Coordinates of C-alpha atoms in Angstrom, one line a residue:
Chain A
M294 CA 13.4 12.0 -25.1
S295 CA 10.4 10.8 -24.0
Q296 CA 7.9 12.5 -26.2
V297 CA 5.2 14.2 -24.6
S298 CA 2.9 14.9 -27.0
V299 CA 1.8 12.3 -29.7
D300 CA 4.4 11.6 -32.6
Y301 CA 2.0 10.9 -36.1
Y302 CA 4.8 9.5 -37.9
P303 CA 5.9 7.0 -36.2
K304 CA 8.9 4.4 -37.0
V305 CA 6.5 1.7 -36.9
L306 CA 4.8 3.3 -39.2
Q307 CA 7.3 4.0 -41.8
T308 CA 8.4 0.6 -41.7
E309 CA 4.6 -0.5 -42.1
L310 CA 3.9 1.7 -44.7
K311 CA 7.1 0.6 -46.8
K312 CA 6.1 -3.4 -46.3
M313 CA 2.6 -2.7 -47.5
N314 CA 3.3 -0.4 -50.0
P315 CA 7.1 -0.5 -51.5
G316 CA 5.9 3.2 -53.8
E317 CA 5.7 6.3 -52.5
N318 CA 2.6 6.9 -49.8
K319 CA 1.0 10.2 -49.0
L320 CA -0.6 10.4 -45.6
I321 CA -3.4 13.2 -46.2
E322 CA -5.5 14.4 -42.9
L323 CA -8.8 13.5 -43.0
S324 CA -11.0 17.0 -42.2
I325 CA -13.6 16.1 -39.9
K326 CA -17.0 18.1 -39.0
P327 CA -17.0 19.9 -35.4
E328 CA -19.8 17.9 -34.2
L329 CA -17.6 14.2 -34.8
A330 CA -14.1 15.9 -34.0
H331 CA -14.8 16.4 -30.6
N332 CA -15.4 12.8 -30.0
I333 CA -11.0 12.7 -30.5
R334 CA -9.3 14.2 -27.9
E335 CA -5.6 13.3 -29.1
G336 CA -6.0 11.5 -32.6
K337 CA -6.3 12.3 -36.2
F338 CA -7.2 9.9 -39.2
Y339 CA -4.9 10.2 -42.6
S340 CA -6.1 8.9 -45.9
I341 CA -3.5 6.9 -47.7
N342 CA -2.7 7.9 -51.1
S343 CA -0.3 5.3 -52.6
T344 CA 1.0 4.6 -56.2
T345 CA 0.3 0.9 -55.4
V346 CA -2.7 0.4 -57.4
L347 CA -3.8 -2.8 -55.1
S348 CA -2.8 -1.8 -51.9
K349 CA -6.0 -2.3 -49.5
M350 CA -4.4 0.1 -46.7
K351 CA -6.3 3.0 -47.2
Y352 CA -7.1 5.2 -43.9
L353 CA -5.1 5.2 -40.9
Y354 CA -5.6 6.8 -37.5
I355 CA -3.1 7.4 -34.6
G356 CA -4.0 8.6 -31.4
R357 CA -3.2 8.6 -27.7
V358 CA -4.9 6.7 -25.2
A359 CA -5.1 7.9 -21.3
T360 CA -4.9 4.8 -18.9
C361 CA -4.6 4.8 -15.4
R362 CA -2.1 3.1 -12.8
S363 CA -3.5 0.1 -11.8
G364 CA -5.2 1.0 -8.2
G365 CA -4.5 4.3 -9.4
C366 CA -5.8 6.6 -11.2
S367 CA -6.0 10.1 -11.8
I368 CA -8.7 11.9 -9.8
N369 CA -9.7 14.5 -12.3
R370 CA -10.7 11.9 -15.5
T371 CA -11.7 14.6 -17.5
S372 CA -8.1 16.0 -18.0
E373 CA -6.0 16.2 -20.6
S374 CA -3.1 13.6 -20.8
G375 CA -0.7 16.2 -21.4
S376 CA 0.2 15.2 -17.3
S377 CA 0.0 11.7 -17.0
S378 CA 2.6 9.1 -17.4
E379 CA 0.0 6.3 -18.0
Y380 CA -0.6 6.5 -22.0
F381 CA 0.1 4.7 -25.1
D382 CA -0.1 5.7 -28.3
Y383 CA -1.2 3.7 -31.4
L384 CA -2.2 3.2 -35.3
I385 CA -4.8 1.6 -36.9
F386 CA -5.0 1.2 -40.6
F387 CA -8.2 0.8 -42.2
D388 CA -9.0 -0.4 -45.6
A389 CA -11.5 1.8 -48.2
L390 CA -14.5 0.6 -46.3
G391 CA -13.5 1.2 -42.9
K392 CA -12.4 -2.2 -41.7
I393 CA -9.5 -2.9 -39.5
L394 CA -6.6 -4.3 -41.3
Q395 CA -3.9 -3.9 -38.7
V396 CA -3.4 -2.3 -34.9
K397 CA 0.0 -1.7 -34.2
V398 CA 1.6 0.4 -30.9
S399 CA 4.0 2.4 -31.3
N400 CA 4.7 4.2 -27.6
F401 CA 3.5 2.4 -25.1
Q402 CA 4.1 4.3 -21.4
T403 CA 1.7 2.2 -19.4
S404 CA 3.0 0.4 -15.9
R405 CA 0.6 -2.9 -16.5
G406 CA -1.0 -4.9 -20.0
H407 CA 2.2 -4.7 -22.2
E408 CA 0.5 -7.8 -23.5
I409 CA -1.4 -5.8 -25.5
T410 CA 1.3 -4.5 -27.9
T411 CA 1.9 -7.8 -28.9
S412 CA 0.9 -8.4 -32.9
G413 CA -0.6 -11.8 -32.2
W414 CA -3.0 -10.7 -29.5
L415 CA -3.8 -7.2 -31.8
S416 CA -4.7 -9.3 -34.7
Q417 CA -8.1 -10.3 -32.9
F418 CA -9.5 -6.8 -34.2
K419 CA -8.5 -7.9 -37.6
N420 CA -11.4 -7.2 -40.4
Y421 CA -13.4 -5.3 -37.1
N422 CA -15.8 -3.0 -38.6
G423 CA -17.2 -0.8 -35.4
K424 CA -21.1 -3.0 -36.7
S425 CA -21.0 -5.6 -33.4
E426 CA -19.9 -4.7 -29.8
L427 CA -16.6 -5.2 -28.9
R428 CA -16.4 -6.5 -25.2
A429 CA -13.1 -7.3 -23.0
G430 CA -13.5 -11.0 -21.7
K431 CA -15.9 -11.7 -24.4
N432 CA -14.9 -11.5 -27.7
V433 CA -11.6 -10.1 -26.9
D434 CA -8.9 -11.5 -24.9
A435 CA -9.2 -10.5 -21.4
I436 CA -5.2 -10.4 -20.2
A437 CA -4.8 -11.3 -15.9
G438 CA -3.6 -8.0 -14.2
A439 CA -4.1 -5.9 -17.2
T440 CA -8.1 -5.1 -17.0
I441 CA -7.2 -1.6 -17.7
T442 CA -5.1 -1.5 -20.6
V443 CA -7.2 -3.8 -22.3
D444 CA -10.9 -1.9 -21.5
A445 CA -9.1 1.1 -22.7
I446 CA -7.8 0.0 -26.1
T447 CA -10.8 -2.2 -26.5
Y448 CA -13.1 0.9 -26.2
D449 CA -11.0 2.9 -28.1
I450 CA -10.8 0.7 -31.1
A451 CA -14.4 0.9 -31.3
D452 CA -14.7 4.4 -30.9
K453 CA -12.5 4.9 -33.3
T454 CA -13.5 2.3 -35.9
R455 CA -17.0 4.0 -35.3
L456 CA -16.3 7.3 -36.0
L457 CA -14.1 6.5 -39.3
S458 CA -17.5 4.8 -40.4
M459 CA -19.2 8.0 -39.6
I460 CA -16.7 10.2 -41.2
L461 CA -16.8 8.3 -44.5
K462 CA -20.3 8.6 -44.5
T463 CA -20.4 12.3 -44.1
N464 CA -17.5 12.9 -46.6
R465 CA -19.7 10.7 -49.3
L466 CA -22.5 12.7 -48.4
Q467 CA -21.0 16.1 -49.4
N468 CA -19.1 14.4 -52.5
Chain B
M137 CA 29.3 -0.4 -0.5
K138 CA 31.0 3.2 -0.9
H139 CA 31.0 2.8 -4.4
S140 CA 27.1 1.5 -4.6
I141 CA 26.2 4.9 -2.5
L142 CA 28.5 7.1 -4.7
L143 CA 27.3 5.8 -7.9
A144 CA 23.4 6.1 -6.2
F145 CA 24.0 9.8 -4.6
L146 CA 25.6 10.8 -8.5
V147 CA 22.4 9.1 -10.1
L148 CA 20.2 11.3 -8.4
S149 CA 22.2 14.6 -8.9
I150 CA 21.5 13.9 -12.6
F151 CA 18.1 13.2 -12.4
G152 CA 17.6 16.4 -10.2
I153 CA 19.6 18.7 -12.3
N154 CA 17.6 17.4 -15.0
A155 CA 14.1 17.5 -13.2
Q156 CA 15.1 21.6 -11.9
Q157 CA 15.7 22.4 -15.6
T158 CA 12.5 21.1 -17.2
D159 CA 9.9 21.6 -15.4
S160 CA 9.1 25.7 -14.3
L161 CA 7.9 25.7 -11.0
S162 CA 5.4 28.9 -9.8
N163 CA 6.6 30.8 -7.7
K164 CA 3.0 30.8 -5.8
Y165 CA 3.3 29.0 -2.7
K166 CA 1.0 26.4 -2.3
N167 CA 0.8 23.7 1.0
S168 CA -0.2 20.6 0.5
A169 CA -4.5 20.7 0.3
D170 CA -3.9 23.4 -2.2
L171 CA -1.7 21.4 -4.4
L172 CA -4.4 18.4 -4.1
L173 CA -7.5 20.2 -4.6
S174 CA -5.5 22.1 -7.9
A175 CA -3.9 19.1 -9.2
D176 CA -5.6 18.7 -12.5
G177 CA -5.4 15.4 -13.1
K178 CA -1.8 14.9 -12.0
L179 CA -3.3 13.6 -8.3
M180 CA -3.7 9.9 -9.1
I181 CA -6.0 8.2 -5.8
G182 CA -7.0 4.4 -5.6
G183 CA -6.5 1.6 -3.4
Y184 CA -7.3 -2.0 -2.9
G185 CA -8.9 -3.9 -0.1
E186 CA -9.4 -7.8 1.1
V187 CA -11.5 -9.2 3.8
H188 CA -11.4 -12.9 4.6
Y189 CA -12.7 -15.4 6.8
H190 CA -11.6 -19.1 7.4
Q191 CA -12.8 -21.5 8.7
P192 CA -11.1 -24.8 10.0
L193 CA -13.2 -27.4 8.9
S194 CA -12.7 -31.1 11.3
A195 CA -14.5 -34.4 11.6
T196 CA -13.3 -34.8 15.4
N197 CA -13.0 -31.3 17.1
R198 CA -14.7 -27.9 17.1
N199 CA -13.0 -25.2 15.1
N200 CA -13.4 -21.5 16.0
G201 CA -13.1 -19.2 12.4
S202 CA -11.6 -16.3 12.0
L203 CA -12.6 -13.2 10.6
D204 CA -10.1 -10.1 9.5
V205 CA -9.9 -6.8 7.7
H206 CA -6.8 -8.8 6.0
R207 CA -5.7 -6.0 4.3
M208 CA -6.7 -2.3 3.0
V209 CA -4.2 0.1 0.7
L210 CA -4.4 3.1 0.2
F211 CA -2.6 4.4 -3.4
L212 CA -1.5 8.0 -3.7
G213 CA 0.2 9.2 -6.7
Y214 CA 1.2 12.5 -8.0
N215 CA 2.6 12.9 -11.9
F216 CA 4.8 15.9 -11.8
N217 CA 5.2 15.8 -15.2
S218 CA 4.4 13.4 -18.3
K219 CA 8.4 11.7 -17.1
T220 CA 8.4 11.9 -13.5
Q221 CA 6.2 10.6 -10.9
F222 CA 5.3 9.6 -7.2
I223 CA 4.0 6.5 -6.3
S224 CA 3.0 5.7 -2.6
E225 CA 1.0 2.6 -1.3
F226 CA -0.3 3.0 2.1
E227 CA -1.6 0.0 3.8
F228 CA -3.3 -1.6 6.7
E229 CA -2.8 -5.5 7.8
H230 CA -5.2 -6.5 10.0
V231 CA -6.9 -3.4 11.2
S232 CA -4.1 -2.7 13.3
E233 CA -1.0 -2.7 12.0
V234 CA 0.6 0.4 9.4
Y235 CA 3.2 -0.2 6.7
V236 CA 3.8 1.9 4.2
E237 CA 4.2 -1.0 0.9
Q238 CA 5.7 1.6 -2.3
A239 CA 6.6 4.7 -2.0
F240 CA 9.2 5.6 -4.8
L241 CA 9.8 8.0 -7.6
Q242 CA 9.8 6.9 -10.9
H243 CA 11.5 9.3 -13.9
K244 CA 11.5 8.2 -17.4
I245 CA 14.9 9.0 -19.5
N246 CA 13.5 7.4 -22.3
N247 CA 10.7 5.4 -24.2
F248 CA 12.7 2.2 -23.2
L249 CA 14.1 3.6 -19.5
N250 CA 13.0 4.3 -16.2
F251 CA 14.5 5.6 -13.1
R252 CA 13.8 4.5 -9.6
A253 CA 14.2 4.8 -6.1
G254 CA 12.6 4.7 -3.1
L255 CA 10.5 1.9 -1.6
L256 CA 10.8 -0.6 -4.0
L257 CA 8.7 -4.2 -5.2
I258 CA 11.2 -6.7 -5.2
P259 CA 9.8 -8.2 -8.6
M260 CA 10.1 -11.5 -7.9
G261 CA 7.1 -13.9 -9.4
I262 CA 3.7 -13.0 -10.0
I263 CA 1.9 -11.8 -7.0
N264 CA 4.6 -9.9 -5.5
E265 CA 3.9 -7.4 -8.1
Y266 CA 0.0 -8.0 -9.2
H267 CA -1.4 -8.7 -5.4
E268 CA -4.8 -7.1 -5.8
P269 CA -7.0 -9.4 -4.7
T270 CA -9.0 -8.8 -8.0
T271 CA -5.8 -9.9 -9.9
F272 CA -5.6 -13.7 -8.1
N273 CA -7.3 -16.7 -7.6
G274 CA -8.3 -18.0 -3.4
V275 CA -9.3 -16.1 -0.8
E276 CA -5.7 -15.7 0.0
R277 CA -2.7 -15.6 -1.8
P278 CA -0.6 -18.8 -3.2
L279 CA 0.9 -20.2 0.3
I280 CA 4.3 -20.2 -2.2
D281 CA 4.5 -16.3 -2.2
S282 CA 3.9 -16.3 1.7
K283 CA 6.8 -19.7 2.9
I284 CA 9.0 -19.3 0.1
T285 CA 8.8 -15.5 -1.4
P286 CA 7.6 -13.5 1.2
T287 CA 5.4 -11.1 -0.5
T288 CA 4.5 -8.4 0.0
W289 CA 8.7 -8.1 -0.7
R290 CA 10.0 -4.5 -0.4
E291 CA 13.1 -3.1 0.0
I292 CA 14.3 0.5 -0.5
G293 CA 16.6 1.2 -3.6
F294 CA 17.0 1.9 -6.6
G295 CA 17.4 0.6 -10.2
F296 CA 16.0 0.8 -13.7
S297 CA 12.7 -0.6 -15.6
G298 CA 11.5 -0.8 -19.1
N299 CA 9.7 -2.0 -22.2
I300 CA 11.5 -2.9 -24.9
L301 CA 8.9 -3.5 -27.5
P302 CA 9.9 -4.7 -31.0
A303 CA 11.9 -7.2 -28.9
S304 CA 8.4 -8.0 -26.6
L305 CA 10.6 -7.7 -23.1
K306 CA 9.9 -6.3 -20.3
Y307 CA 12.9 -5.5 -17.3
Q308 CA 13.8 -4.7 -13.8
L309 CA 17.0 -3.7 -12.7
Y310 CA 17.4 -2.7 -8.9
V311 CA 19.8 -2.7 -5.8
V312 CA 18.1 -3.4 -2.8
N313 CA 18.2 -3.2 0.5
G314 CA 18.5 -7.3 1.9
F315 CA 17.1 -8.9 4.5
N316 CA 17.9 -8.1 7.3
G317 CA 19.6 -11.6 9.0
Y318 CA 21.1 -10.8 12.8
K319 CA 20.5 -7.6 14.7
A320 CA 20.5 -7.0 18.5
G321 CA 21.3 -10.3 19.3
V322 CA 18.5 -11.5 17.4
A323 CA 18.0 -14.1 14.3
S324 CA 15.8 -13.4 12.1
L325 CA 15.5 -16.4 9.8
N326 CA 14.6 -19.9 10.6
G327 CA 13.0 -23.2 9.2
N328 CA 10.1 -22.5 9.7
S329 CA 9.5 -19.1 8.1
G330 CA 12.7 -18.8 5.8
L331 CA 13.3 -15.5 4.9
R332 CA 10.3 -14.0 6.0
S333 CA 11.0 -11.9 9.2
G334 CA 14.1 -10.8 7.7
R335 CA 12.7 -8.0 5.6
Q336 CA 12.8 -4.9 6.6
K337 CA 10.5 -2.9 4.5
G338 CA 11.6 -0.1 4.4
A339 CA 11.3 0.8 8.3
E340 CA 14.3 2.1 9.7
S341 CA 16.1 -0.6 7.9
Y342 CA 20.1 -0.8 8.3
I343 CA 22.4 -1.7 5.6
S344 CA 25.9 -3.8 5.2
S345 CA 25.8 -5.4 2.6
P346 CA 23.5 -4.3 -0.6
N347 CA 21.6 -6.9 -2.9
L348 CA 20.5 -6.9 -6.6
T349 CA 17.4 -8.1 -7.6
G350 CA 15.8 -8.4 -11.5
K351 CA 13.0 -9.6 -13.7
V352 CA 13.1 -10.2 -17.7
E353 CA 9.7 -10.8 -18.6
Y354 CA 8.8 -12.2 -22.6
Y355 CA 4.9 -11.7 -23.3
G356 CA 6.0 -11.8 -27.7
I357 CA 3.2 -15.0 -28.1
R358 CA -0.6 -13.8 -27.9
N359 CA -1.5 -14.6 -24.8
L360 CA 1.9 -15.9 -22.8
N361 CA 3.3 -13.8 -20.4
I362 CA 6.6 -15.8 -19.2
G363 CA 9.0 -14.3 -16.6
L364 CA 12.0 -14.8 -15.6
S365 CA 13.2 -13.4 -11.9
A366 CA 16.7 -13.5 -9.8
Y367 CA 17.4 -12.1 -6.3
L368 CA 21.2 -12.3 -5.0
G369 CA 23.0 -10.8 -1.7
N370 CA 23.5 -11.0 1.4
T371 CA 21.7 -10.9 4.6
Q372 CA 22.6 -7.7 6.9
S373 CA 23.9 -8.1 10.4
S374 CA 24.0 -5.4 12.8
L375 CA 27.6 -6.7 14.1
Y376 CA 29.2 -5.3 11.1
H377 CA 28.6 -2.0 12.4
G378 CA 31.5 -0.3 14.0
I379 CA 34.3 -2.9 14.3
D380 CA 37.9 -2.4 13.2
K381 CA 38.4 -3.9 9.7
T382 CA 41.7 -5.1 10.6
N383 CA 40.1 -7.1 13.4
A384 CA 39.9 -10.4 12.5
V385 CA 37.9 -11.9 15.0
A386 CA 35.2 -9.3 14.8
V387 CA 35.0 -9.8 11.1
A388 CA 34.7 -13.3 11.1
K389 CA 32.1 -12.9 14.0
A390 CA 29.9 -10.8 12.0
D391 CA 30.2 -12.6 8.6
S392 CA 29.3 -16.0 10.8
S393 CA 25.8 -14.0 11.7
V394 CA 25.1 -13.3 7.9
T395 CA 23.5 -15.9 5.2
N396 CA 23.9 -15.2 1.4
S397 CA 20.6 -16.0 -0.8
S398 CA 20.1 -16.6 -4.4
M399 CA 16.8 -17.1 -5.8
I400 CA 15.4 -17.6 -8.6
G401 CA 11.6 -17.5 -9.7
L402 CA 9.8 -18.9 -13.3
D403 CA 6.6 -17.8 -14.1
A404 CA 4.2 -18.4 -16.7
R405 CA 0.4 -16.8 -17.6
Y406 CA -1.6 -17.7 -20.4
N407 CA -5.1 -17.3 -21.5
L408 CA -6.8 -18.9 -24.1
G409 CA -10.6 -18.0 -23.9
G410 CA -12.4 -18.2 -20.6
L411 CA -9.2 -20.6 -19.7
H412 CA -6.7 -18.8 -17.4
L413 CA -3.8 -21.1 -16.5
R414 CA -0.6 -19.7 -14.6
G415 CA 2.5 -21.8 -13.2
Q416 CA 4.8 -20.3 -10.7
F417 CA 8.5 -21.8 -9.8
Y418 CA 11.0 -20.6 -6.7
Y419 CA 14.1 -22.4 -6.1
T420 CA 16.4 -20.6 -2.9
N421 CA 19.7 -21.4 -2.6
I422 CA 21.2 -20.0 1.0
G423 CA 25.0 -20.1 1.6
N424 CA 26.6 -20.4 5.1
T425 CA 23.6 -21.5 7.1
E426 CA 25.5 -24.1 8.8
Q427 CA 27.6 -21.4 10.5
Y428 CA 24.8 -19.2 10.7
N429 CA 22.6 -21.9 12.8
I430 CA 25.8 -21.9 14.9
F431 CA 26.2 -18.8 15.9
T432 CA 22.5 -18.4 16.7
A433 CA 22.1 -21.5 18.5
K434 CA 19.7 -20.4 21.6
N435 CA 19.8 -22.2 24.8
G436 CA 22.5 -25.1 23.3
V437 CA 20.1 -25.5 20.0
N438 CA 21.2 -24.6 16.7
N439 CA 18.9 -22.7 14.5
N440 CA 17.5 -24.3 11.7
L441 CA 17.6 -22.3 8.9
G442 CA 17.5 -24.7 5.8
S443 CA 20.4 -24.0 3.0
S444 CA 17.7 -24.5 -0.2
M445 CA 13.9 -23.8 -0.3
I446 CA 12.0 -24.7 -2.7
G447 CA 8.1 -23.8 -4.1
Y448 CA 5.8 -23.9 -7.3
Y449 CA 2.3 -24.3 -8.1
A450 CA 0.3 -24.6 -10.9
E451 CA -3.4 -23.2 -11.6
A452 CA -6.1 -23.8 -14.0
G453 CA -9.6 -21.9 -13.5
Y454 CA -12.4 -21.2 -16.6
N455 CA -14.7 -18.3 -17.1
V456 CA -17.9 -19.7 -17.2
F457 CA -19.3 -16.7 -18.1
R458 CA -17.5 -16.5 -21.2
F459 CA -20.0 -17.4 -23.7
L460 CA -23.1 -15.4 -22.1
Q461 CA -23.5 -12.1 -24.3
N462 CA -26.2 -10.5 -21.4
T463 CA -23.7 -10.5 -18.6
N464 CA -20.1 -8.5 -17.8
T465 CA -19.5 -11.0 -14.5
E466 CA -17.0 -13.3 -14.6
L467 CA -17.3 -16.8 -12.3
I468 CA -14.3 -18.9 -12.1
P469 CA -14.0 -22.4 -10.9
Y470 CA -10.0 -23.3 -10.1
V471 CA -8.0 -25.9 -8.8
R472 CA -4.4 -24.9 -7.8
Y473 CA -1.8 -27.6 -6.7
E474 CA 1.0 -26.3 -4.8
N475 CA 4.3 -27.8 -2.6
Y476 CA 6.8 -26.1 -1.1
N477 CA 9.9 -27.1 1.8
T478 CA 11.8 -24.7 3.4
H479 CA 13.9 -28.1 4.1
H480 CA 14.7 -28.7 0.9
A481 CA 18.2 -29.2 1.5
V482 CA 20.4 -28.9 5.0
S483 CA 23.5 -28.4 6.2
G484 CA 25.5 -29.4 8.1
G485 CA 24.2 -31.8 11.3
L486 CA 21.2 -30.4 10.8
V487 CA 18.1 -33.2 10.2
K488 CA 15.7 -32.2 7.0
N489 CA 11.8 -31.3 9.4
K490 CA 9.2 -33.4 7.2
A491 CA 6.9 -30.3 8.8
Y492 CA 8.2 -28.3 6.1
N493 CA 7.7 -30.1 3.6
N494 CA 4.2 -29.2 2.7
N495 CA 1.3 -30.1 -0.6
V496 CA -1.4 -28.3 -0.5
I497 CA -4.4 -28.1 -3.3
T498 CA -7.2 -25.1 -3.3
T499 CA -10.4 -25.2 -5.3
G500 CA -12.7 -22.7 -5.2
L501 CA -14.5 -20.1 -7.6
T502 CA -14.2 -16.4 -8.1
Y503 CA -17.1 -14.5 -8.8
K504 CA -16.1 -10.9 -10.6
L505 CA -19.1 -9.0 -9.9
V506 CA -17.7 -6.0 -11.8
K507 CA -14.4 -5.0 -12.9
G508 CA -12.4 -4.4 -10.1
V509 CA -14.7 -6.1 -7.3
A510 CA -14.4 -10.1 -6.5
L511 CA -16.2 -12.6 -4.3
K512 CA -14.5 -15.6 -3.6
A513 CA -14.8 -19.2 -1.7
D514 CA -12.5 -21.6 -1.7
M515 CA -11.2 -25.3 0.3
Q516 CA -8.1 -25.6 1.3
F517 CA -6.5 -29.2 1.6
S518 CA -2.9 -29.1 3.2
K519 CA -0.6 -31.8 4.1
S520 CA 2.8 -32.1 5.4
E521 CA 4.6 -34.9 5.3
A522 CA 5.2 -35.2 8.7
A523 CA 1.3 -35.2 8.9
T524 CA -1.0 -38.9 8.2
E525 CA -3.9 -36.5 6.3
Y526 CA -5.0 -33.3 4.8
S527 CA -6.0 -30.7 7.2
K528 CA -9.2 -28.4 5.7
V529 CA -9.9 -25.1 5.6
F530 CA -13.0 -23.3 4.1
S531 CA -12.6 -19.7 3.0
A532 CA -14.5 -17.0 2.1
G533 CA -13.5 -13.2 0.7
V534 CA -14.3 -10.1 -0.7
G535 CA -11.8 -8.3 -3.0
V536 CA -12.0 -4.9 -4.1
M537 CA -9.8 -2.7 -6.0
F538 CA -10.5 0.8 -7.2

């Protein structure tokens, strides 16, 4: 059956973990201070503890982005996406410095914009570290007929990348 | 036919039972207004509209221009839960004509399979599904999307759609009602408008033979979307209603009042930086046109429906503001070449009408003020095979989507 809540261990994650780290991988959810946690509606950050020493993959974000149907959005945009039929779930793999290694879409339940799920389109976010602005149609390729979805994922990737660097900074200060 | 109806009934029954089991309905009675106000994010609202100005230009004659609120569409949707939603669009065309453009129920069976039933858009080509004015260049839609594929083309039906992410494929497959070919002594199809006047649009439509349509899109290559659409089936005829199945003469008469259509569409869209390329090809084969044209003769003159129609276009545009960092607006000069011919082939003694074979060049500007708002202006040059020179029309328009 169609999942309602976010699957935090989707098949695509299992495959990627195996591919990048053939050894054992442990996902440990990052503790996030309440003042930062309010930025996440449906998503979690993890650190990746791998037996493969050379693995670059150190952090992971999995979350849901509620979009809206082209030409029709929810009246109450602040509501949770639990009742929304238009959303997608995706993952961001980061290195130790919070730089993006890879983005993958694990579940796409949106009527338009399926082109964003391809690894080719998502590869343009590789090496992004949150320090610059991401703008659809400028440094992110626009897709005709999929403005809402492109804007949604562009915004969320920039937001979550910046959030991770803040979390890492806070954790470093604590240590 | 009976089997199709039985299948539809069974599918609807299964999903109806399923929906009752998974949704816990409150015992509290609410009217529609109560439901709207307490929707808690379940109600979706939106719309699009376009207002046009057209000015034919001539070196010798004066011509009046035309001004028109071409389309104003209100979208209403409701998410019953994360799996079941209802989508509808109410359209005012030319201010005074009111239509329902879409009205269907969608139920997610799993992440790869959705069931849809109701008034559905036929998944043919780009524009029939992506027809909001901010999604295409040109004040008007491409002409082949009026002359060959009758956008906005919608009929009542049911079927399945979904995305197969690992394969980068999107698919749709529906059983739908077909074109009205002949009703109460009136033929709806002819050489000039092709199949366009046969659309039933879900308005007290009737069915004598179900049609099948589908589309597969591949989007696995970055910034490229390729679509292959198909449509198959007979047109509908009111002459089948009430006839004795063993009456060979009556059945043969009804058979003469229908045609069978097979349409394919191939489309591609590609973006590279500020460059936008798109192309569309349609080919329609129409069978039984010789009998149909004779049967639907008027005053001793046979009808002139062609036995095949063709249409294609190629378009290129570039967002010249792409590298301006201090603006989010887009300015897209573009040019489109298209050709359509509703008499690509004819049958029987019908002679091809050269006026039905047209070349059209459209060039203009699309200025996207903000996301969801487009100002447009273009010049359209068109010439039929029968004409000696190009006719010219200047158009300007406003398009919004929200």
